[in-house]
Backbone as XML, in Angstrom:
<?xml version="1.0"?>
<chain id="A" units="angstrom">
  <residue number="1" name="UNK">
    <atom name="N" x="0.969" y="-0.966" z="0.248"/>
    <atom name="CA" x="-0.073" y="-0.001" z="0.211"/>
    <atom name="C" x="0.722" y="1.328" z="0.035"/>
  </residue>
  <residue number="2" name="UNK">
    <atom name="N" x="1.719" y="1.256" z="0.977"/>
    <atom name="CA" x="2.413" y="2.628" z="1.125"/>
    <atom name="C" x="3.781" y="2.158" z="0.509"/>
  </residue>
  <residue number="3" name="UNK">
    <atom name="N" x="4.579" y="2.651" z="-0.058"/>
    <atom name="CA" x="6.020" y="2.661" z="-0.930"/>
    <atom name="C" x="6.711" y="2.819" z="0.513"/>
  </residue>
  <residue number="4" name="UNK">
    <atom name="N" x="7.636" y="1.453" z="0.504"/>
    <atom name="CA" x="8.258" y="1.565" z="1.610"/>
    <atom name="C" x="9.779" y="2.494" z="1.342"/>
  </residue>
  <residue number="5" name="UNK">
    <atom name="N" x="10.216" y="2.448" z="-0.030"/>
    <atom name="CA" x="11.214" y="3.217" z="-0.347"/>
    <atom name="C" x="10.769" y="4.684" z="0.068"/>
  </residue>
  <residue number="6" name="UNK">
    <atom name="N" x="9.690" y="5.299" z="-0.127"/>
    <atom name="CA" x="9.392" y="6.581" z="-0.084"/>
    <atom name="C" x="9.706" y="6.844" z="1.711"/>
  </residue>
  <residue number="7" name="UNK">
    <atom name="N" x="9.184" y="5.846" z="2.256"/>
    <atom name="CA" x="9.280" y="5.876" z="3.911"/>
    <atom name="C" x="10.581" y="6.209" z="4.078"/>
  </residue>
  <residue number="8" name="UNK">
    <atom name="N" x="11.493" y="5.056" z="3.512"/>
    <atom name="CA" x="13.201" y="5.340" z="3.985"/>
    <atom name="C" x="13.639" y="6.892" z="3.486"/>
  </residue>
  <residue number="9" name="UNK">
    <atom name="N" x="13.041" y="7.382" z="2.538"/>
    <atom name="CA" x="13.792" y="8.639" z="1.912"/>
    <atom name="C" x="13.069" y="9.710" z="3.068"/>
  </residue>
  <residue number="10" name="UNK">
    <atom name="N" x="11.927" y="9.551" z="3.407"/>
    <atom name="CA" x="11.336" y="10.559" z="4.491"/>
    <atom name="C" x="12.195" y="10.473" z="5.762"/>
  </residue>
  <residue number="11" name="UNK">
    <atom name="N" x="12.718" y="9.077" z="6.249"/>
    <atom name="CA" x="13.341" y="8.910" z="7.270"/>
    <atom name="C" x="14.521" y="9.397" z="7.180"/>
  </residue>
  <residue number="12" name="UNK">
    <atom name="N" x="14.968" y="9.204" z="6.283"/>
    <atom name="CA" x="16.634" y="9.638" z="5.972"/>
    <atom name="C" x="16.507" y="11.072" z="6.010"/>
  </residue>
  <residue number="13" name="UNK">
    <atom name="N" x="15.769" y="11.796" z="5.597"/>
    <atom name="CA" x="15.702" y="13.415" z="5.316"/>
    <atom name="C" x="15.755" y="13.616" z="6.880"/>
  </residue>
  <residue number="14" name="UNK">
    <atom name="N" x="14.501" y="13.124" z="7.439"/>
    <atom name="CA" x="14.218" y="13.668" z="8.929"/>
    <atom name="C" x="15.907" y="13.319" z="9.655"/>
  </residue>
  <residue number="15" name="UNK">
    <atom name="N" x="16.330" y="12.430" z="9.492"/>
    <atom name="CA" x="17.848" y="11.873" z="10.373"/>
    <atom name="C" x="18.633" y="12.698" z="10.053"/>
  </residue>
  <residue number="16" name="UNK">
    <atom name="N" x="18.705" y="13.207" z="8.588"/>
    <atom name="CA" x="19.899" y="13.750" z="8.001"/>
    <atom name="C" x="19.629" y="15.377" z="8.661"/>
  </residue>
  <residue number="17" name="UNK">
    <atom name="N" x="18.819" y="15.737" z="9.095"/>
    <atom name="CA" x="18.267" y="17.235" z="9.582"/>
    <atom name="C" x="18.631" y="17.273" z="11.161"/>
  </residue>
  <residue number="18" name="UNK">
    <atom name="N" x="18.880" y="16.071" z="11.880"/>
    <atom name="CA" x="19.427" y="16.229" z="12.946"/>
    <atom name="C" x="20.692" y="16.553" z="12.992"/>
  </residue>
  <residue number="19" name="UNK">
    <atom name="N" x="21.241" y="17.623" z="13.863"/>
    <atom name="CA" x="22.573" y="18.349" z="14.064"/>
    <atom name="C" x="23.600" y="16.734" z="14.336"/>
  </residue>
  <residue number="20" name="UNK">
    <atom name="N" x="24.772" y="17.090" z="13.862"/>
    <atom name="CA" x="25.651" y="16.337" z="14.243"/>
    <atom name="C" x="25.799" y="15.603" z="15.315"/>
  </residue>
  <residue number="21" name="UNK">
    <atom name="N" x="25.792" y="16.527" z="16.521"/>
    <atom name="CA" x="26.150" y="16.344" z="17.595"/>
    <atom name="C" x="25.040" y="15.475" z="18.415"/>
  </residue>
  <residue number="22" name="UNK">
    <atom name="N" x="23.913" y="15.554" z="17.751"/>
    <atom name="CA" x="22.819" y="14.501" z="18.637"/>
    <atom name="C" x="22.791" y="13.548" z="17.692"/>
  </residue>
  <residue number="23" name="UNK">
    <atom name="N" x="23.465" y="13.085" z="16.512"/>
    <atom name="CA" x="23.383" y="12.040" z="15.877"/>
    <atom name="C" x="23.841" y="10.947" z="16.761"/>
  </residue>
  <residue number="24" name="UNK">
    <atom name="N" x="25.076" y="11.015" z="17.407"/>
    <atom name="CA" x="25.400" y="9.954" z="18.034"/>
    <atom name="C" x="24.712" y="9.261" z="19.178"/>
  </residue>
  <residue number="25" name="UNK">
    <atom name="N" x="23.612" y="10.314" z="19.719"/>
    <atom name="CA" x="22.561" y="10.037" z="20.825"/>
    <atom name="C" x="21.202" y="9.141" z="20.080"/>
  </residue>
  <residue number="26" name="UNK">
    <atom name="N" x="21.293" y="9.600" z="18.899"/>
    <atom name="CA" x="20.051" y="9.095" z="18.340"/>
    <atom name="C" x="20.356" y="7.785" z="17.245"/>
  </residue>
  <residue number="27" name="UNK">
    <atom name="N" x="21.202" y="6.989" z="17.913"/>
    <atom name="CA" x="21.061" y="5.887" z="16.861"/>
    <atom name="C" x="20.271" y="4.904" z="16.903"/>
  </residue>
  <residue number="28" name="UNK">
    <atom name="N" x="19.676" y="4.301" z="15.682"/>
    <atom name="CA" x="18.670" y="4.070" z="15.175"/>
    <atom name="C" x="17.574" y="4.984" z="15.066"/>
  </residue>
  <residue number="29" name="UNK">
    <atom name="N" x="17.434" y="6.203" z="15.093"/>
    <atom name="CA" x="16.722" y="7.280" z="14.612"/>
    <atom name="C" x="16.077" y="6.820" z="13.407"/>
  </residue>
  <residue number="30" name="UNK">
    <atom name="N" x="16.420" y="6.650" z="12.691"/>
    <atom name="CA" x="16.113" y="6.481" z="11.278"/>
    <atom name="C" x="15.036" y="5.106" z="11.278"/>
  </residue>
  <residue number="31" name="UNK">
    <atom name="N" x="15.352" y="4.142" z="12.063"/>
    <atom name="CA" x="14.458" y="3.332" z="12.118"/>
    <atom name="C" x="13.516" y="3.805" z="12.832"/>
  </residue>
  <residue number="32" name="UNK">
    <atom name="N" x="13.495" y="4.243" z="13.687"/>
    <atom name="CA" x="12.291" y="4.466" z="14.522"/>
    <atom name="C" x="11.551" y="5.725" z="14.040"/>
  </residue>
  <residue number="33" name="UNK">
    <atom name="N" x="11.665" y="6.528" z="13.093"/>
    <atom name="CA" x="11.245" y="7.457" z="12.422"/>
    <atom name="C" x="10.401" y="6.728" z="11.426"/>
  </residue>
  <residue number="34" name="UNK">
    <atom name="N" x="11.193" y="5.664" z="10.587"/>
    <atom name="CA" x="10.365" y="4.707" z="9.903"/>
    <atom name="C" x="9.074" y="4.136" z="10.328"/>
  </residue>
  <residue number="35" name="UNK">
    <atom name="N" x="9.522" y="3.587" z="11.684"/>
    <atom name="CA" x="8.395" y="2.710" z="12.282"/>
    <atom name="C" x="6.830" y="3.643" z="12.438"/>
  </residue>
  <residue number="36" name="UNK">
    <atom name="N" x="7.456" y="4.922" z="13.098"/>
    <atom name="CA" x="6.542" y="5.570" z="13.504"/>
    <atom name="C" x="5.941" y="6.220" z="12.225"/>
  </residue>
  <residue number="37" name="UNK">
    <atom name="N" x="6.316" y="6.459" z="11.085"/>
    <atom name="CA" x="5.775" y="7.026" z="10.154"/>
    <atom name="C" x="4.777" y="5.830" z="9.477"/>
  </residue>
  <residue number="38" name="UNK">
    <atom name="N" x="5.298" y="4.770" z="9.354"/>
    <atom name="CA" x="4.445" y="3.300" z="8.810"/>
    <atom name="C" x="3.135" y="3.316" z="9.754"/>
  </residue>
  <residue number="39" name="UNK">
    <atom name="N" x="3.511" y="3.451" z="11.142"/>
    <atom name="CA" x="2.341" y="3.173" z="11.925"/>
    <atom name="C" x="1.423" y="4.351" z="11.749"/>
  </residue>
  <residue number="40" name="UNK">
    <atom name="N" x="1.581" y="5.696" z="11.764"/>
    <atom name="CA" x="0.896" y="6.758" z="11.625"/>
    <atom name="C" x="0.022" y="6.747" z="10.309"/>
  </residue>
  <residue number="41" name="UNK">
    <atom name="N" x="1.051" y="6.320" z="8.859"/>
    <atom name="CA" x="0.153" y="6.348" z="7.581"/>
    <atom name="C" x="-0.698" y="5.263" z="7.260"/>
  </residue>
  <residue number="42" name="UNK">
    <atom name="N" x="-0.272" y="4.145" z="8.079"/>
    <atom name="CA" x="-1.329" y="2.734" z="7.914"/>
    <atom name="C" x="-2.491" y="3.292" z="8.651"/>
  </residue>
  <residue number="43" name="UNK">
    <atom name="N" x="-2.671" y="4.251" z="9.726"/>
    <atom name="CA" x="-3.835" y="4.399" z="10.185"/>
    <atom name="C" x="-4.971" y="5.446" z="9.436"/>
  </residue>
  <residue number="44" name="UNK">
    <atom name="N" x="-4.241" y="5.907" z="8.223"/>
    <atom name="CA" x="-4.972" y="6.818" z="7.573"/>
    <atom name="C" x="-5.782" y="5.876" z="6.488"/>
  </residue>
  <residue number="45" name="UNK">
    <atom name="N" x="-6.597" y="6.391" z="5.868"/>
    <atom name="CA" x="-7.383" y="5.440" z="4.837"/>
    <atom name="C" x="-6.881" y="6.119" z="3.474"/>
  </residue>
  <residue number="46" name="UNK">
    <atom name="N" x="-5.520" y="5.615" z="3.515"/>
    <atom name="CA" x="-5.122" y="5.829" z="1.619"/>
    <atom name="C" x="-5.146" y="4.877" z="0.737"/>
  </residue>
  <residue number="47" name="UNK">
    <atom name="N" x="-5.620" y="5.182" z="-0.659"/>
    <atom name="CA" x="-5.449" y="4.181" z="-1.483"/>
    <atom name="C" x="-4.055" y="3.957" z="-2.168"/>
  </residue>
  <residue number="48" name="UNK">
    <atom name="N" x="-3.681" y="3.075" z="-2.557"/>
    <atom name="CA" x="-2.209" y="2.941" z="-3.361"/>
    <atom name="C" x="-2.568" y="3.470" z="-4.765"/>
  </residue>
  <residue number="49" name="UNK">
    <atom name="N" x="-1.190" y="3.896" z="-5.007"/>
    <atom name="CA" x="-1.415" y="4.383" z="-6.671"/>
    <atom name="C" x="-2.008" y="3.485" z="-7.693"/>
  </residue>
  <residue number="50" name="UNK">
    <atom name="N" x="-1.250" y="2.262" z="-7.476"/>
    <atom name="CA" x="-1.651" y="1.316" z="-8.309"/>
    <atom name="C" x="-3.243" y="1.070" z="-8.336"/>
  </residue>
  <residue number="51" name="UNK">
    <atom name="N" x="-3.791" y="0.844" z="-6.979"/>
    <atom name="CA" x="-5.009" y="0.498" z="-7.000"/>
    <atom name="C" x="-6.009" y="1.976" z="-7.495"/>
  </residue>
  <residue number="52" name="UNK">
    <atom name="N" x="-5.548" y="3.046" z="-7.495"/>
    <atom name="CA" x="-5.986" y="4.152" z="-7.991"/>
    <atom name="C" x="-6.064" y="4.096" z="-9.475"/>
  </residue>
  <residue number="53" name="UNK">
    <atom name="N" x="-4.936" y="3.906" z="-9.939"/>
    <atom name="CA" x="-4.969" y="3.703" z="-11.477"/>
    <atom name="C" x="-5.691" y="2.627" z="-12.072"/>
  </residue>
  <residue number="54" name="UNK">
    <atom name="N" x="-5.811" y="1.483" z="-11.256"/>
    <atom name="CA" x="-6.806" y="0.297" z="-11.509"/>
    <atom name="C" x="-8.105" y="0.820" z="-11.623"/>
  </residue>
  <residue number="55" name="UNK">
    <atom name="N" x="-8.641" y="1.503" z="-10.659"/>
    <atom name="CA" x="-9.809" y="1.795" z="-10.488"/>
    <atom name="C" x="-10.202" y="2.815" z="-11.482"/>
  </residue>
  <residue number="56" name="UNK">
    <atom name="N" x="-9.299" y="3.885" z="-11.777"/>
    <atom name="CA" x="-9.739" y="4.988" z="-12.764"/>
    <atom name="C" x="-9.847" y="4.183" z="-14.226"/>
  </residue>
  <residue number="57" name="UNK">
    <atom name="N" x="-9.119" y="3.204" z="-14.492"/>
    <atom name="CA" x="-9.324" y="2.191" z="-15.872"/>
    <atom name="C" x="-10.763" y="1.944" z="-15.736"/>
  </residue>
  <residue number="58" name="UNK">
    <atom name="N" x="-11.002" y="0.973" z="-14.550"/>
    <atom name="CA" x="-12.241" y="0.400" z="-14.493"/>
    <atom name="C" x="-13.509" y="1.724" z="-14.758"/>
  </residue>
  <residue number="59" name="UNK">
    <atom name="N" x="-13.259" y="2.965" z="-14.390"/>
    <atom name="CA" x="-14.456" y="3.999" z="-14.470"/>
    <atom name="C" x="-14.274" y="4.187" z="-16.033"/>
  </residue>
  <residue number="60" name="UNK">
    <atom name="N" x="-13.378" y="4.491" z="-16.599"/>
    <atom name="CA" x="-13.280" y="4.766" z="-17.819"/>
    <atom name="C" x="-13.910" y="3.832" z="-18.615"/>
  </residue>
  <residue number="61" name="UNK">
    <atom name="N" x="-13.862" y="2.607" z="-18.459"/>
    <atom name="CA" x="-14.590" y="1.590" z="-19.203"/>
    <atom name="C" x="-15.961" y="1.389" z="-19.047"/>
  </residue>
  <residue number="62" name="UNK">
    <atom name="N" x="-16.236" y="1.777" z="-17.730"/>
    <atom name="CA" x="-17.684" y="1.885" z="-17.227"/>
    <atom name="C" x="-18.800" y="2.957" z="-18.075"/>
  </residue>
  <residue number="63" name="UNK">
    <atom name="N" x="-18.071" y="3.905" z="-18.087"/>
    <atom name="CA" x="-18.393" y="5.227" z="-18.773"/>
    <atom name="C" x="-18.530" y="5.061" z="-19.802"/>
  </residue>
  <residue number="64" name="UNK">
    <atom name="N" x="-17.466" y="4.338" z="-20.898"/>
    <atom name="CA" x="-17.952" y="4.014" z="-22.243"/>
    <atom name="C" x="-19.063" y="2.930" z="-22.536"/>
  </residue>
  <residue number="65" name="UNK">
    <atom name="N" x="-19.019" y="2.388" z="-21.816"/>
    <atom name="CA" x="-20.148" y="1.341" z="-21.844"/>
    <atom name="C" x="-21.490" y="2.133" z="-21.590"/>
  </residue>
  <residue number="66" name="UNK">
    <atom name="N" x="-21.155" y="2.700" z="-20.739"/>
    <atom name="CA" x="-22.648" y="3.549" z="-20.429"/>
    <atom name="C" x="-23.024" y="4.632" z="-21.476"/>
  </residue>
  <residue number="67" name="UNK">
    <atom name="N" x="-22.078" y="5.349" z="-21.809"/>
    <atom name="CA" x="-22.465" y="5.894" z="-23.200"/>
    <atom name="C" x="-23.010" y="5.281" z="-24.340"/>
  </residue>
  <residue number="68" name="UNK">
    <atom name="N" x="-22.203" y="4.156" z="-24.835"/>
    <atom name="CA" x="-22.805" y="3.059" z="-25.519"/>
    <atom name="C" x="-24.127" y="2.577" z="-25.516"/>
  </residue>
  <residue number="69" name="UNK">
    <atom name="N" x="-24.297" y="2.321" z="-24.654"/>
    <atom name="CA" x="-25.969" y="1.986" z="-23.786"/>
    <atom name="C" x="-27.016" y="2.972" z="-23.927"/>
  </residue>
  <residue number="70" name="UNK">
    <atom name="N" x="-26.390" y="4.127" z="-23.609"/>
    <atom name="CA" x="-27.350" y="5.356" z="-23.869"/>
    <atom name="C" x="-27.576" y="5.631" z="-25.282"/>
  </residue>
  <residue number="71" name="UNK">
    <atom name="N" x="-26.644" y="5.503" z="-26.235"/>
    <atom name="CA" x="-26.674" y="5.779" z="-27.533"/>
    <atom name="C" x="-27.491" y="4.501" z="-28.196"/>
  </residue>
  <residue number="72" name="UNK">
    <atom name="N" x="-27.387" y="3.345" z="-27.735"/>
    <atom name="CA" x="-28.338" y="2.201" z="-28.164"/>
    <atom name="C" x="-29.815" y="2.511" z="-27.832"/>
  </residue>
  <residue number="73" name="UNK">
    <atom name="N" x="-29.865" y="3.312" z="-26.752"/>
    <atom name="CA" x="-31.342" y="3.414" z="-26.229"/>
    <atom name="C" x="-31.865" y="4.350" z="-26.861"/>
  </residue>
  <residue number="74" name="UNK">
    <atom name="N" x="-31.458" y="5.086" z="-27.174"/>
    <atom name="CA" x="-32.108" y="6.369" z="-28.073"/>
    <atom name="C" x="-32.160" y="5.892" z="-29.416"/>
  </residue>
  <residue number="75" name="UNK">
    <atom name="N" x="-31.316" y="5.073" z="-30.079"/>
    <atom name="CA" x="-31.636" y="4.556" z="-31.330"/>
    <atom name="C" x="-33.092" y="3.609" z="-31.159"/>
  </residue>
  <residue number="76" name="UNK">
    <atom name="N" x="-32.888" y="2.847" z="-30.361"/>
    <atom name="CA" x="-34.222" y="1.925" z="-29.847"/>
    <atom name="C" x="-35.625" y="2.929" z="-29.619"/>
  </residue>
  <residue number="77" name="UNK">
    <atom name="N" x="-35.276" y="3.982" z="-28.845"/>
    <atom name="CA" x="-36.464" y="4.539" z="-28.892"/>
    <atom name="C" x="-36.937" y="5.386" z="-29.987"/>
  </residue>
  <residue number="78" name="UNK">
    <atom name="N" x="-36.057" y="5.726" z="-30.388"/>
    <atom name="CA" x="-36.248" y="6.397" z="-32.085"/>
    <atom name="C" x="-36.738" y="5.469" z="-33.087"/>
  </residue>
  <residue number="79" name="UNK">
    <atom name="N" x="-36.438" y="4.062" z="-33.189"/>
    <atom name="CA" x="-37.190" y="3.077" z="-33.817"/>
    <atom name="C" x="-38.418" y="2.988" z="-33.477"/>
  </residue>
  <residue number="80" name="UNK">
    <atom name="N" x="-38.919" y="2.848" z="-32.045"/>
    <atom name="CA" x="-40.189" y="2.853" z="-31.438"/>
    <atom name="C" x="-40.921" y="3.735" z="-31.950"/>
  </residue>
  <residue number="81" name="UNK">
    <atom name="N" x="-40.386" y="5.080" z="-31.913"/>
    <atom name="CA" x="-41.385" y="6.061" z="-32.245"/>
    <atom name="C" x="-41.728" y="6.176" z="-33.577"/>
  </residue>
  <residue number="82" name="UNK">
    <atom name="N" x="-40.829" y="5.658" z="-34.582"/>
    <atom name="CA" x="-41.475" y="5.620" z="-35.907"/>
    <atom name="C" x="-42.190" y="4.483" z="-36.335"/>
  </residue>
  <residue number="83" name="UNK">
    <atom name="N" x="-42.281" y="3.462" z="-35.629"/>
    <atom name="CA" x="-43.246" y="2.401" z="-35.778"/>
    <atom name="C" x="-44.636" y="2.540" z="-35.289"/>
  </residue>
</chain>
């Protein structure tokens, strides 16, 4: 769901922003930050990019089918009126 590589990048950026003199005190901080980020993000109701793209394609196909059905219905109604 959540890209682990992005979490690593964010955790690294946060860890890199810690002043050098505090880094020695913050051993494992990157791992902890990653864990906290993962825990907090997993609580949110996010949809993965892959799932979003799949659902977008499904929606496009559904719209195309709906438009085709509407056109067919209009054609049938027109034929019925002529008879």
